[in-house]
Coordinates of C-alpha atoms and ligand atoms in Angstrom, one line a residue:
M1 CA -10.1 -9.9 10.1
A2 CA -9.0 -6.3 9.5
V3 CA -11.4 -5.6 6.7
V4 CA -13.0 -2.3 7.2
T5 CA -16.7 -2.9 7.3
G6 CA -19.0 -1.1 5.1
F7 CA -16.1 0.1 3.1
D8 CA -15.6 -2.0 0.1
L9 CA -13.4 0.2 -1.9
K10 CA -13.4 -2.4 -4.8
G11 CA -16.8 -0.9 -5.7
A12 CA -15.4 2.6 -5.7
V13 CA -13.0 1.8 -8.5
S14 CA -14.4 3.2 -11.5
D15 CA -13.0 4.7 -14.7
N16 CA -14.9 7.8 -13.9
R17 CA -13.1 9.6 -11.1
V18 CA -16.2 11.6 -10.1
A19 CA -18.1 8.5 -9.6
S20 CA -15.2 7.0 -7.6
I21 CA -15.2 10.1 -5.3
W22 CA -19.0 9.8 -4.9
K23 CA -18.6 6.1 -3.9
L24 CA -15.6 6.8 -1.6
A25 CA -17.7 9.3 0.3
T26 CA -20.3 6.7 1.1
G27 CA -21.5 7.0 4.6
Y28 CA -20.1 10.5 4.8
R29 CA -22.2 12.2 2.2
N30 CA -24.7 13.5 4.7
V31 CA -21.9 15.2 6.7
Y32 CA -20.7 16.7 3.5
A33 CA -24.1 18.0 2.6
W34 CA -24.4 19.5 6.1
A35 CA -21.0 21.0 5.9
T36 CA -21.8 22.5 2.5
F37 CA -25.3 23.8 3.7
A38 CA -23.5 25.6 6.8
M39 CA -20.9 27.0 4.3
G40 CA -23.9 28.4 2.3
L41 CA -25.5 29.8 5.4
A42 CA -22.2 31.5 6.3
A43 CA -22.2 33.1 2.8
V44 CA -25.7 34.3 3.2
F45 CA -24.8 35.9 6.6
K46 CA -21.9 37.6 5.0
A47 CA -24.1 39.1 2.2
L48 CA -26.7 40.2 4.8
T49 CA -23.9 42.0 6.7
Y50 CA -23.3 44.2 3.5
L51 CA -27.0 44.8 3.0
L52 CA -27.3 45.9 6.6
L53 CA -24.3 48.2 5.9
R54 CA -26.1 49.8 3.0
Y55 CA -29.2 50.3 5.3
F56 CA -27.1 51.9 8.0
V57 CA -25.4 54.2 5.6
D58 CA -28.4 55.3 3.5
N59 CA -31.1 55.5 6.2
V60 CA -29.2 56.1 9.5
L61 CA -25.8 57.8 8.8
I62 CA -27.0 60.2 6.0
G63 CA -30.3 60.8 7.9
G64 CA -28.1 62.1 10.7
Q65 CA -30.2 60.8 13.6
L66 CA -28.3 59.0 16.1
T67 CA -31.2 57.0 17.7
Q68 CA -31.7 53.7 19.3
T69 CA -31.6 52.2 15.7
V70 CA -27.8 52.5 15.7
F71 CA -27.5 50.2 18.6
I72 CA -29.9 47.6 17.1
I73 CA -27.8 47.7 13.9
A74 CA -24.6 47.4 15.8
L75 CA -25.9 44.3 17.5
G76 CA -27.1 43.1 14.1
F77 CA -23.4 43.4 12.8
V78 CA -22.1 41.5 15.8
G79 CA -24.8 38.8 15.5
L80 CA -24.2 38.3 11.7
A81 CA -20.5 38.1 12.2
L82 CA -21.0 35.5 15.1
L83 CA -23.4 33.5 12.9
E84 CA -21.1 33.6 9.9
G85 CA -18.1 32.6 12.0
S86 CA -19.8 29.7 13.8
F87 CA -21.2 28.2 10.6
T88 CA -17.9 28.4 8.9
F89 CA -16.2 26.7 11.8
F90 CA -18.8 24.0 12.0
S91 CA -18.6 23.4 8.2
R92 CA -14.7 23.2 8.3
S93 CA -14.5 21.1 11.3
S94 CA -17.0 18.5 10.1
A95 CA -15.2 18.2 6.8
A96 CA -11.9 17.8 8.5
R97 CA -13.2 15.2 10.8
V98 CA -14.8 13.2 7.9
A99 CA -11.6 13.6 5.7
E100 CA -9.5 12.1 8.7
N101 CA -11.8 9.2 9.0
L102 CA -11.9 8.6 5.3
A103 CA -8.1 8.7 5.1
R104 CA -7.8 6.3 8.0
N105 CA -10.3 3.9 6.3
L106 CA -8.5 4.3 3.0
R107 CA -5.2 3.7 4.7
D108 CA -6.4 0.6 6.5
Y109 CA -8.0 -0.7 3.4
V110 CA -4.9 -0.1 1.2
Y111 CA -2.8 -2.0 3.7
D112 CA -5.1 -4.8 4.0
H113 CA -5.3 -4.9 0.2
L114 CA -1.6 -4.9 -0.1
M115 CA -1.4 -7.8 2.3
R116 CA -3.8 -9.8 0.1
L117 CA -2.4 -9.3 -3.3
T118 CA -0.9 -12.2 -5.0
Y119 CA 2.7 -13.4 -5.0
T120 CA 3.0 -12.6 -8.6
Y121 CA 2.0 -9.0 -8.1
H122 CA 4.4 -8.6 -5.3
D123 CA 7.2 -10.2 -7.2
K124 CA 6.7 -7.7 -10.0
S125 CA 6.1 -4.5 -8.1
Q126 CA 8.6 -2.3 -6.2
T127 CA 8.3 -1.8 -2.6
G128 CA 9.0 2.0 -2.7
E129 CA 6.2 2.6 -5.2
L130 CA 3.7 0.6 -3.0
I131 CA 4.9 2.6 0.1
Q132 CA 4.4 5.9 -1.9
R133 CA 0.9 4.9 -2.9
S134 CA -0.1 3.9 0.6
T135 CA 1.3 7.1 2.3
S136 CA 1.8 10.2 0.3
D137 CA -1.0 9.5 -2.2
V138 CA -3.5 8.6 0.5
D139 CA -2.5 11.8 2.2
A140 CA -3.1 13.7 -1.0
V141 CA -6.6 12.1 -1.1
R142 CA -7.2 13.1 2.6
R143 CA -6.4 16.7 1.6
F144 CA -8.8 16.4 -1.4
F145 CA -11.7 15.6 1.0
S146 CA -10.7 17.9 3.8
D147 CA -9.8 20.9 1.8
Q148 CA -10.7 20.9 -1.7
A149 CA -14.1 19.2 -1.6
I150 CA -15.3 21.7 0.9
M151 CA -13.5 24.5 -0.9
A152 CA -15.4 23.6 -4.1
G153 CA -18.7 24.1 -2.1
R154 CA -17.5 27.2 -0.6
I155 CA -16.5 28.8 -3.9
V156 CA -19.8 27.9 -5.6
L157 CA -22.0 29.1 -2.7
L158 CA -20.0 32.3 -2.1
F159 CA -20.2 33.1 -5.9
V160 CA -23.8 32.3 -6.2
V161 CA -25.0 34.0 -3.0
N162 CA -23.0 37.2 -3.6
F163 CA -23.9 37.4 -7.3
I164 CA -27.7 37.1 -6.3
A165 CA -27.2 39.8 -3.6
L166 CA -25.4 42.0 -6.1
V167 CA -28.2 41.6 -8.6
Y168 CA -30.6 42.7 -6.0
L169 CA -28.5 45.8 -5.3
Y170 CA -28.2 46.8 -8.9
W171 CA -28.2 44.2 -11.7
P172 CA -26.2 46.0 -14.3
L173 CA -23.4 46.4 -11.9
A174 CA -23.6 42.7 -11.0
L175 CA -23.2 41.6 -14.7
A176 CA -20.3 44.0 -15.1
S177 CA -18.5 42.4 -12.1
V178 CA -18.4 38.8 -13.7
V179 CA -16.9 39.7 -17.3
V180 CA -13.7 37.9 -16.5
V181 CA -15.3 34.7 -15.2
P182 CA -15.4 32.8 -18.5
I183 CA -11.7 33.6 -19.0
V184 CA -10.7 32.5 -15.6
V185 CA -12.7 29.2 -16.0
V186 CA -11.0 28.5 -19.5
L187 CA -7.7 29.2 -18.1
S188 CA -8.2 27.1 -15.0
V189 CA -9.3 24.2 -17.0
Y190 CA -6.4 24.5 -19.4
F191 CA -3.9 24.6 -16.5
F192 CA -5.6 21.8 -14.8
G193 CA -4.7 19.5 -17.5
R194 CA -1.1 20.7 -17.6
V195 CA -0.7 20.5 -13.8
S196 CA -2.1 16.9 -13.7
D197 CA 0.5 15.8 -16.1
A198 CA 3.2 17.5 -14.4
Y199 CA 2.2 16.2 -11.0
E200 CA 1.8 12.7 -12.2
H201 CA 5.4 12.8 -13.6
F202 CA 6.5 14.2 -10.3
Q203 CA 4.9 11.5 -8.2
D204 CA 6.2 8.9 -10.5
Q205 CA 9.7 10.1 -10.0
E206 CA 9.2 10.3 -6.2
A207 CA 8.4 6.6 -6.4
V208 CA 11.6 6.0 -8.1
L209 CA 13.4 7.7 -5.3
S210 CA 11.7 6.0 -2.6
T211 CA 12.5 2.7 -4.2
T212 CA 16.2 3.5 -4.7
L213 CA 16.3 4.5 -1.1
Q214 CA 14.5 1.7 0.4
E215 CA 16.6 -0.8 -1.7
N216 CA 19.9 0.7 -0.9
L217 CA 19.1 0.7 2.9
S218 CA 18.0 -2.9 2.8
G219 CA 21.0 -3.7 0.8
I220 CA 23.6 -1.4 2.6
R221 CA 25.8 -4.3 3.4
V222 CA 26.1 -5.2 -0.3
V223 CA 26.7 -1.6 -1.1
K224 CA 29.5 -1.3 1.5
A225 CA 31.0 -4.7 0.7
F226 CA 31.4 -3.8 -3.0
A227 CA 32.5 -0.3 -2.0
R228 CA 29.8 1.0 -4.4
H229 CA 28.9 4.1 -2.2
D230 CA 30.0 6.6 -4.9
Y231 CA 28.2 4.8 -7.7
E232 CA 25.0 4.4 -5.8
T233 CA 25.3 8.0 -4.5
D234 CA 25.7 9.3 -7.9
K235 CA 22.8 7.2 -9.1
F236 CA 20.6 8.6 -6.3
E237 CA 21.8 12.2 -7.2
G238 CA 20.7 11.6 -10.8
D239 CA 17.3 10.4 -9.8
N240 CA 17.0 13.3 -7.4
W241 CA 18.1 15.8 -10.0
E242 CA 15.4 14.5 -12.3
Q243 CA 12.9 14.9 -9.3
F244 CA 14.1 18.5 -9.0
E245 CA 13.6 19.2 -12.7
R246 CA 10.1 17.8 -12.5
G247 CA 9.2 19.8 -9.4
K248 CA 10.5 22.8 -11.1
R249 CA 8.3 22.2 -14.1
L250 CA 5.3 21.9 -11.8
L251 CA 6.2 25.1 -9.9
S252 CA 6.9 27.0 -13.1
L253 CA 3.3 26.0 -14.2
H254 CA 2.0 27.6 -11.0
S255 CA 4.2 30.6 -11.3
V256 CA 2.7 31.3 -14.8
F257 CA -0.8 30.7 -13.7
W258 CA -1.1 32.6 -10.6
P259 CA 0.0 36.0 -11.9
I260 CA -2.3 35.7 -14.9
S261 CA -5.2 34.9 -12.7
D262 CA -4.4 37.6 -10.2
I263 CA -4.0 40.3 -12.7
L264 CA -7.4 39.3 -14.3
C265 CA -9.1 39.4 -11.0
G266 CA -7.3 42.5 -10.0
I267 CA -8.5 44.4 -13.0
Q268 CA -12.1 43.1 -12.5
L269 CA -12.1 44.4 -9.0
V270 CA -10.7 47.8 -9.8
G271 CA -12.9 48.1 -12.8
G272 CA -15.9 47.3 -10.5
F273 CA -14.9 49.8 -8.0
F274 CA -14.5 52.5 -10.6
L275 CA -17.7 51.8 -12.3
G276 CA -19.6 51.7 -9.0
A277 CA -18.1 55.0 -8.0
L278 CA -19.2 56.6 -11.3
L279 CA -22.7 55.3 -10.7
A280 CA -22.7 56.7 -7.2
I281 CA -21.5 60.1 -8.3
N282 CA -24.0 60.6 -10.9
G283 CA -26.6 59.4 -8.4
T284 CA -27.7 56.1 -10.0
I285 CA -27.0 54.2 -6.9
T286 CA -26.9 55.3 -3.3
V287 CA -23.6 55.6 -1.2
G288 CA -24.9 52.8 0.9
T289 CA -25.3 50.6 -2.1
Y290 CA -21.9 51.5 -3.3
L291 CA -20.3 50.6 0.0
A292 CA -22.2 47.3 0.1
Y293 CA -21.2 46.6 -3.5
A294 CA -17.6 47.3 -2.7
G295 CA -17.7 44.7 0.2
M296 CA -19.6 42.1 -1.8
V297 CA -17.6 42.3 -5.0
I298 CA -14.6 41.2 -3.0
W299 CA -16.4 38.0 -2.0
L300 CA -17.4 37.6 -5.6
I301 CA -13.8 37.9 -6.9
W302 CA -12.4 35.7 -4.1
P303 CA -14.2 32.6 -5.5
M304 CA -12.9 33.4 -8.9
R305 CA -9.4 33.7 -7.7
N306 CA -9.6 30.5 -5.7
L307 CA -11.2 28.6 -8.4
G308 CA -7.9 28.3 -10.2
R309 CA -6.1 27.3 -7.1
L310 CA -8.9 24.8 -6.4
I311 CA -8.6 23.2 -9.8
V312 CA -5.0 23.0 -9.6
D313 CA -5.0 21.5 -6.2
M314 CA -7.7 19.2 -7.2
S315 CA -5.7 17.9 -10.1
V316 CA -3.1 16.9 -7.5
G317 CA -5.6 15.1 -5.4
L318 CA -7.2 13.4 -8.3
V319 CA -4.0 12.2 -9.6
S320 CA -3.1 10.6 -6.2
L321 CA -6.7 9.2 -6.0
Q322 CA -6.0 7.6 -9.4
R323 CA -2.7 6.1 -8.1
V324 CA -4.5 4.6 -5.1
L325 CA -7.4 3.3 -7.1
D326 CA -5.0 1.7 -9.6
L327 CA -3.7 -0.2 -6.7
I328 CA -7.0 -1.1 -5.3
R329 CA -8.0 -2.2 -8.9
V330 CA -5.5 -5.1 -8.8
D331 CA -7.2 -8.2 -7.9
K332 CA -6.6 -9.6 -4.5
E333 CA -5.9 -13.2 -3.9
D334 CA -9.0 -15.1 -3.2
L335 CA -8.4 -16.7 0.2
E336 CA -11.8 -17.9 1.0
T337 CA -13.5 -19.4 -1.8
G338 CA -13.3 -23.3 -2.2
S339 CA -15.7 -25.9 -1.7
H340 CA -13.6 -28.3 0.0
A341 CA -12.5 -27.7 3.7
P342 CA -12.9 -30.6 6.0
A343 CA -13.1 -29.4 9.6
E344 CA -11.0 -32.3 10.9
G345 CA -8.0 -31.2 8.8
V346 CA -6.3 -33.2 6.0
A347 CA -4.5 -36.5 6.1
G348 CA -1.7 -35.3 3.9
G349 CA -1.7 -37.6 0.9
I350 CA -0.4 -35.8 -2.2
R351 CA -0.4 -36.9 -5.8
V352 CA 1.1 -34.8 -8.5
E353 CA 0.1 -35.7 -12.1
N354 CA 1.8 -34.4 -15.3
L355 CA 2.4 -31.0 -13.7
T356 CA 3.7 -28.2 -15.8
F357 CA 4.2 -24.7 -14.4
W358 CA 5.8 -21.4 -15.7
Y359 CA 6.2 -18.0 -14.3
E360 CA 6.6 -16.4 -17.8
E361 CA 4.7 -18.1 -20.6
G362 CA 7.0 -20.0 -22.9
H363 CA 9.6 -20.8 -20.1
P364 CA 8.4 -23.7 -18.1
V365 CA 10.3 -24.2 -14.9
L366 CA 8.5 -27.5 -14.1
Q367 CA 7.7 -30.0 -16.6
D368 CA 5.6 -33.1 -16.6
I369 CA 6.1 -33.9 -12.9
S370 CA 4.5 -36.9 -11.4
F371 CA 4.8 -38.6 -8.1
E372 CA 2.8 -39.7 -5.1
V373 CA 3.3 -39.4 -1.3
K374 CA 1.1 -41.2 1.2
P375 CA 0.2 -39.4 4.4
G376 CA 3.0 -39.2 6.8
E377 CA 5.7 -39.9 4.4
V378 CA 8.8 -38.0 3.9
V379 CA 9.8 -36.9 0.2
A380 CA 13.2 -35.3 -0.5
L381 CA 13.9 -33.2 -3.5
L382 CA 17.5 -33.0 -4.6
G383 CA 18.9 -31.2 -7.6
S384 CA 21.1 -28.5 -8.9
T385 CA 20.3 -24.9 -8.3
G386 CA 17.5 -23.5 -10.4
S387 CA 16.1 -27.0 -11.1
G388 CA 12.7 -26.0 -9.8
K389 CA 12.7 -27.4 -6.2
S390 CA 11.4 -24.2 -4.5
S391 CA 8.9 -23.6 -7.4
L392 CA 7.4 -27.1 -6.9
V393 CA 6.8 -26.8 -3.2
N394 CA 5.5 -23.3 -3.6
L395 CA 2.5 -24.7 -5.6
L396 CA 1.3 -26.7 -2.7
P397 CA 0.1 -23.8 -0.5
R398 CA -1.2 -22.2 -3.8
F399 CA 1.2 -19.2 -3.8
Y400 CA 1.1 -19.6 -7.5
D401 CA -1.3 -21.5 -9.8
Y402 CA 0.0 -24.2 -12.1
Q403 CA -0.9 -24.2 -15.8
E404 CA -1.2 -27.9 -16.7
G405 CA -1.7 -31.1 -14.9
H406 CA -3.0 -31.7 -11.3
I407 CA -2.1 -31.7 -7.6
Y408 CA -4.4 -33.8 -5.4
L409 CA -4.4 -33.4 -1.7
D410 CA -6.3 -36.4 -0.2
G411 CA -7.7 -37.1 -3.7
V412 CA -9.1 -33.6 -4.2
E413 CA -7.4 -31.1 -6.4
I414 CA -5.8 -28.4 -4.4
T415 CA -7.7 -25.6 -6.3
E416 CA -10.9 -27.0 -4.6
Y417 CA -9.5 -26.0 -1.2
P418 CA -9.7 -22.3 0.0
R419 CA -6.2 -20.9 0.0
H420 CA -6.6 -19.8 3.6
Y421 CA -7.5 -23.3 4.7
L422 CA -4.7 -25.0 2.7
R423 CA -2.1 -22.6 4.2
K424 CA -3.3 -23.4 7.7
Q425 CA -2.6 -27.1 6.9
I426 CA 0.7 -26.5 5.3
G427 CA 3.8 -25.2 7.2
I428 CA 6.8 -24.0 5.1
V429 CA 10.1 -23.0 6.2
E430 CA 11.3 -20.7 3.3
Q431 CA 14.5 -20.8 1.7
E432 CA 15.3 -17.3 2.7
P433 CA 13.3 -16.8 6.0
F434 CA 12.2 -13.3 6.9
L435 CA 12.1 -12.3 10.6
F436 CA 10.2 -9.4 11.9
S437 CA 11.6 -6.7 14.1
R438 CA 10.1 -8.1 17.1
T439 CA 11.0 -10.3 19.9
I440 CA 12.2 -13.9 19.4
R441 CA 9.2 -15.1 21.2
E442 CA 6.8 -13.1 19.0
N443 CA 8.6 -14.4 15.9
I444 CA 8.3 -18.0 16.9
A445 CA 4.6 -17.5 17.8
F446 CA 3.9 -15.6 14.6
G447 CA 2.1 -18.2 12.7
V448 CA -0.3 -19.3 15.5
G449 CA -3.5 -17.3 15.7
R450 CA -4.1 -18.0 19.4
H451 CA -2.2 -17.5 22.7
V452 CA 0.7 -19.8 23.1
T453 CA 2.2 -20.8 26.4
D454 CA 6.0 -20.3 27.1
E455 CA 6.2 -24.1 27.2
E456 CA 5.0 -24.5 23.6
V457 CA 7.4 -21.9 22.4
H458 CA 10.3 -23.5 24.2
A459 CA 9.5 -26.9 22.8
A460 CA 9.5 -25.5 19.3
A461 CA 12.8 -23.8 19.9
R462 CA 14.3 -27.0 21.4
A463 CA 13.3 -29.0 18.3
A464 CA 15.0 -26.4 16.2
A465 CA 18.1 -26.8 18.4
L466 CA 17.8 -23.1 19.3
H467 CA 16.6 -23.1 23.0
D468 CA 20.1 -23.1 24.6
V469 CA 21.2 -20.1 22.1
I470 CA 18.3 -18.1 23.1
E471 CA 18.8 -18.8 26.8
S472 CA 22.3 -17.5 26.4
F473 CA 21.0 -14.0 25.3
P474 CA 20.7 -11.6 28.2
E475 CA 17.1 -11.0 27.4
G476 CA 16.3 -14.6 26.5
Y477 CA 13.2 -15.0 24.5
N478 CA 12.4 -11.3 24.8
T479 CA 15.5 -10.4 22.8
L480 CA 14.5 -8.2 19.9
V481 CA 15.5 -9.2 16.5
G482 CA 16.6 -7.1 13.6
E483 CA 16.5 -3.4 13.3
R484 CA 15.9 -2.5 16.8
G485 CA 17.8 -5.4 18.4
V486 CA 20.4 -8.1 17.8
T487 CA 21.4 -9.3 14.4
L488 CA 21.0 -13.1 14.2
S489 CA 23.4 -15.2 12.3
G490 CA 22.1 -16.9 9.2
G491 CA 21.8 -20.3 11.0
Q492 CA 20.0 -18.8 13.9
K493 CA 17.5 -17.2 11.7
Q494 CA 16.9 -20.3 9.9
R495 CA 16.3 -22.1 13.2
V496 CA 13.8 -19.3 14.4
A497 CA 12.0 -20.1 11.2
V498 CA 12.0 -23.8 11.7
A499 CA 10.7 -23.3 15.3
R500 CA 8.0 -20.8 14.0
T501 CA 6.8 -23.5 11.4
L502 CA 6.9 -26.2 13.9
L503 CA 4.8 -24.4 16.4
K504 CA 2.1 -24.0 13.8
D505 CA 1.9 -27.8 13.9
P506 CA 1.0 -28.3 10.2
R507 CA -0.2 -31.7 8.7
I508 CA 2.2 -31.0 5.8
L509 CA 5.7 -29.8 6.5
I510 CA 7.8 -28.2 3.9
L511 CA 11.5 -27.5 4.6
D512 CA 13.0 -25.6 1.8
D513 CA 16.8 -25.8 2.3
A514 CA 15.9 -25.1 6.0
T515 CA 19.2 -26.3 7.4
S516 CA 21.7 -24.9 4.7
S517 CA 23.2 -22.4 7.0
V518 CA 23.7 -24.5 10.0
D519 CA 26.7 -26.7 10.8
T520 CA 26.6 -30.4 10.3
E521 CA 26.5 -31.0 14.0
T522 CA 23.5 -28.7 14.7
E523 CA 21.9 -30.1 11.5
S524 CA 21.9 -33.5 12.8
A525 CA 20.5 -32.4 16.1
I526 CA 17.6 -30.6 14.2
R527 CA 17.3 -33.7 12.0
E528 CA 16.9 -35.9 15.1
A529 CA 14.3 -33.6 16.6
L530 CA 12.5 -33.3 13.3
G531 CA 12.6 -37.0 12.8
R532 CA 10.2 -37.3 15.8
L533 CA 8.0 -34.6 14.5
M534 CA 7.9 -35.7 11.0
E535 CA 6.5 -39.1 12.0
Q536 CA 2.9 -38.0 11.9
R537 CA 3.1 -35.6 9.0
T538 CA 3.8 -35.5 5.3
T539 CA 7.2 -33.9 4.9
F540 CA 8.9 -32.3 1.9
I541 CA 12.8 -31.8 2.4
I542 CA 14.8 -29.9 0.1
A543 CA 18.5 -30.2 0.8
H544 CA 21.8 -30.5 -0.7
R545 CA 23.4 -32.8 1.8
I546 CA 22.8 -36.4 1.0
Q547 CA 22.6 -37.2 4.7
S548 CA 19.5 -35.0 5.1
V549 CA 17.7 -36.8 2.3
M550 CA 18.7 -40.4 2.9
I551 CA 15.9 -41.1 5.3
A552 CA 13.3 -40.1 2.9
D553 CA 10.7 -42.6 1.7
L554 CA 11.0 -41.2 -1.7
I555 CA 13.8 -39.2 -3.2
L556 CA 13.2 -37.1 -6.3
V557 CA 16.2 -35.9 -8.2
M558 CA 15.4 -32.9 -10.3
D559 CA 17.2 -31.2 -13.2
K560 CA 16.1 -28.4 -15.4
G561 CA 12.4 -28.6 -14.2
R562 CA 12.1 -32.5 -14.6
I563 CA 12.4 -35.4 -12.3
V564 CA 15.3 -37.4 -13.6
Q565 CA 15.6 -40.0 -11.0
R566 CA 13.3 -41.3 -8.2
G567 CA 13.5 -43.8 -5.4
T568 CA 14.7 -44.6 -2.0
H569 CA 18.3 -44.1 -1.0
D570 CA 19.1 -47.8 -1.4
E571 CA 17.4 -48.0 -4.8
L572 CA 19.2 -44.9 -6.1
M573 CA 22.6 -46.3 -4.9
Q574 CA 22.1 -49.3 -7.1
V575 CA 22.1 -47.4 -10.4
D576 CA 24.6 -45.2 -12.1
G577 CA 23.1 -41.8 -12.0
I578 CA 23.3 -38.2 -10.6
Y579 CA 22.3 -39.4 -7.1
R580 CA 25.2 -41.9 -6.8
R581 CA 27.6 -39.3 -8.1
I582 CA 26.6 -36.6 -5.7
Y583 CA 26.8 -39.3 -2.9
S584 CA 30.3 -40.4 -3.7
M585 CA 31.4 -36.8 -4.2
Q586 CA 30.2 -35.8 -0.8
A587 CA 31.5 -39.0 0.8
R588 CA 34.9 -38.4 -0.7
I589 CA 35.0 -34.7 0.7
E590 CA 34.0 -36.0 4.2
T591 CA 36.7 -38.8 4.2
D592 CA 39.4 -36.2 3.0
L593 CA 38.3 -34.0 5.8
E594 CA 38.5 -36.7 8.3
K595 CA 42.0 -37.8 7.1
E596 CA 43.1 -34.2 7.3
L597 CA 41.8 -33.9 10.8
Q598 CA 43.5 -37.0 11.9
G599 CA 46.7 -35.9 10.6
V600 CA 46.6 -32.7 12.8
Ligands
LIG701 P1 13.7 -22.3 -8.2 O1 12.5 -23.2 -8.1 O2 13.8 -21.3 -7.2 O3 15.0 -23.3 -8.1 P2 15.5 -24.2 -7.0 O4 14.7 -24.0 -5.7 O5 15.6 -25.7 -7.4 O6 16.9 -23.6 -6.8 P3 17.9 -23.5 -5.5 O7 18.6 -24.8 -5.2 O8 18.8 -22.5 -5.9 O9 17.0 -23.0 -4.5 O10 13.8 -21.6 -9.6 C1 13.6 -22.5 -10.9 C2 13.6 -21.4 -11.9 O11 12.6 -20.5 -11.9 C3 14.8 -20.6 -12.0 O12 15.3 -20.6 -13.3 C4 14.4 -19.2 -11.6 C5 12.9 -19.2 -12.0 N1 12.1 -18.4 -11.2 C6 11.4 -17.4 -11.6 O13 11.4 -17.0 -13.0 N2 10.6 -16.6 -10.9 C7 10.5 -16.8 -9.5 O14 9.8 -16.2 -8.8 C8 11.2 -17.9 -9.0 C9 11.1 -18.3 -7.5 C10 12.1 -18.7 -9.8
LIG702 MG1 15.1 -23.1 -4.0

């Protein structure tokens, strides 16, 4: 299982973002403490350099003696510079390493989380938006930890260390050098709020763009077939324009903020230099003190200037963090909990009682459904499109939870089984099968968690009437499917999906319109092969052709979410009803076709 150990982010989800950050950094806090400490030492060595400068100017340079002391002092400068450089390097590199690790864990976690969200959540959310959150937002969080978290430490420490050193030099001058601090802080906090909002709007719009792009690329055939390029391009341009506007708003906030903060800090710096010079001229402070002050005050102003930048950048990181946390906050599907999971597997008897189910409250798609299947029996579902057939079978693996009534598997309600367990017992060929951009072999072996032999894969392909087709490809089973390889026909895709499910060897087999895209001949070949495989397992067949459902032990005819007729083929043929009407309609079409063919 790919869950990142010791990294349960669910616990990091808190309404308080500071608390979330604290929890996210679990396991890395020591390294951060060390990185900050190293940063502090670097600041101390920098301040010491200026104190040494003062000593040099006042005691050596002005004294005019070129003794050995000069060389010792020179060594001192080199040593302090080396120390400062090394500690800065260690601090940065450990923070960066931690941030990379943290981002990797976060990305893994978000991916794992995405895989485990419920069907309902995925039905409702847009792929582009999810991609945005697991890539660009995670990256902003990484920058937060690699740059901004450490920057915050650097700013505070540089400020504090240099301020203390300045107080030690000459305290009135130190006080005069921080006059603009309150103004800069207030200004930064004000812009923080504005930038957060603007950036959030910007990211939202970027998600819209990703979604449009992703959807149009997946649906490029539809766009082309309906010659809608111009419309779609215009639509994209519109969205893109909006993105541009929002980006501009974000930038204009920056362009207002930076000059103001630069001017303030510039005035502070020049004012300090000027005041210091006056004090030096009238002899209140020594020349050495003045030079040391001039060097240090730059490192006092630097944090002030960067405080604004930090706060603005942080707001970006925090918005992204919030977006990632919002995703993590969504409940995962509980795959493991459940009291009933017999090791020997299930027999496959299913009883449905007074089942009612809806996707949207007030619009039931299944109503009052009851029927029973014994282990190994075949049930067929027949009915008009939208009558609820797929919805019914999707309840069996607990893709969705029903609201009223019961579904029992071997006499135990399916909610008692862990979802994971249930899904191992049930094989479903989806109505619109999806294949991965991998080889055909990998696609067929997808559902089996162990190594499978070529023979097993071939046998499954044979049962799906697919083996010969695959062999006719130059690369055989190693043919790549999808984006990087061949495009399979609808019928071929469906048969890969059938083979994939057969290889899983489930106790309960669900074929949701699994042969709708294959010709009658291939269908009967599959049906024959399936006939053998269906013998030992409970099977649900959804089909529109009477021939596919005739063999069933129980046929359920559905209409508008209800079962309107039930029985075997023979029983249903006895009564006047939908079933017999469909039968005679299909029979008539076939005889007409035969007549026509004979006429040729
Ligand atoms: P389905 O169960 O998909 O109907 P069906 O399988 O019988 O139809 P078909 O033969 O075309 O495959 O849908 C039943 C109703 O439920 C339909 O009105 C659409 C609605 N529905 C949702 O609202 N949300 C969903 O996610 C699905 C799958 C269906
Ligand atoms: Mg369906």
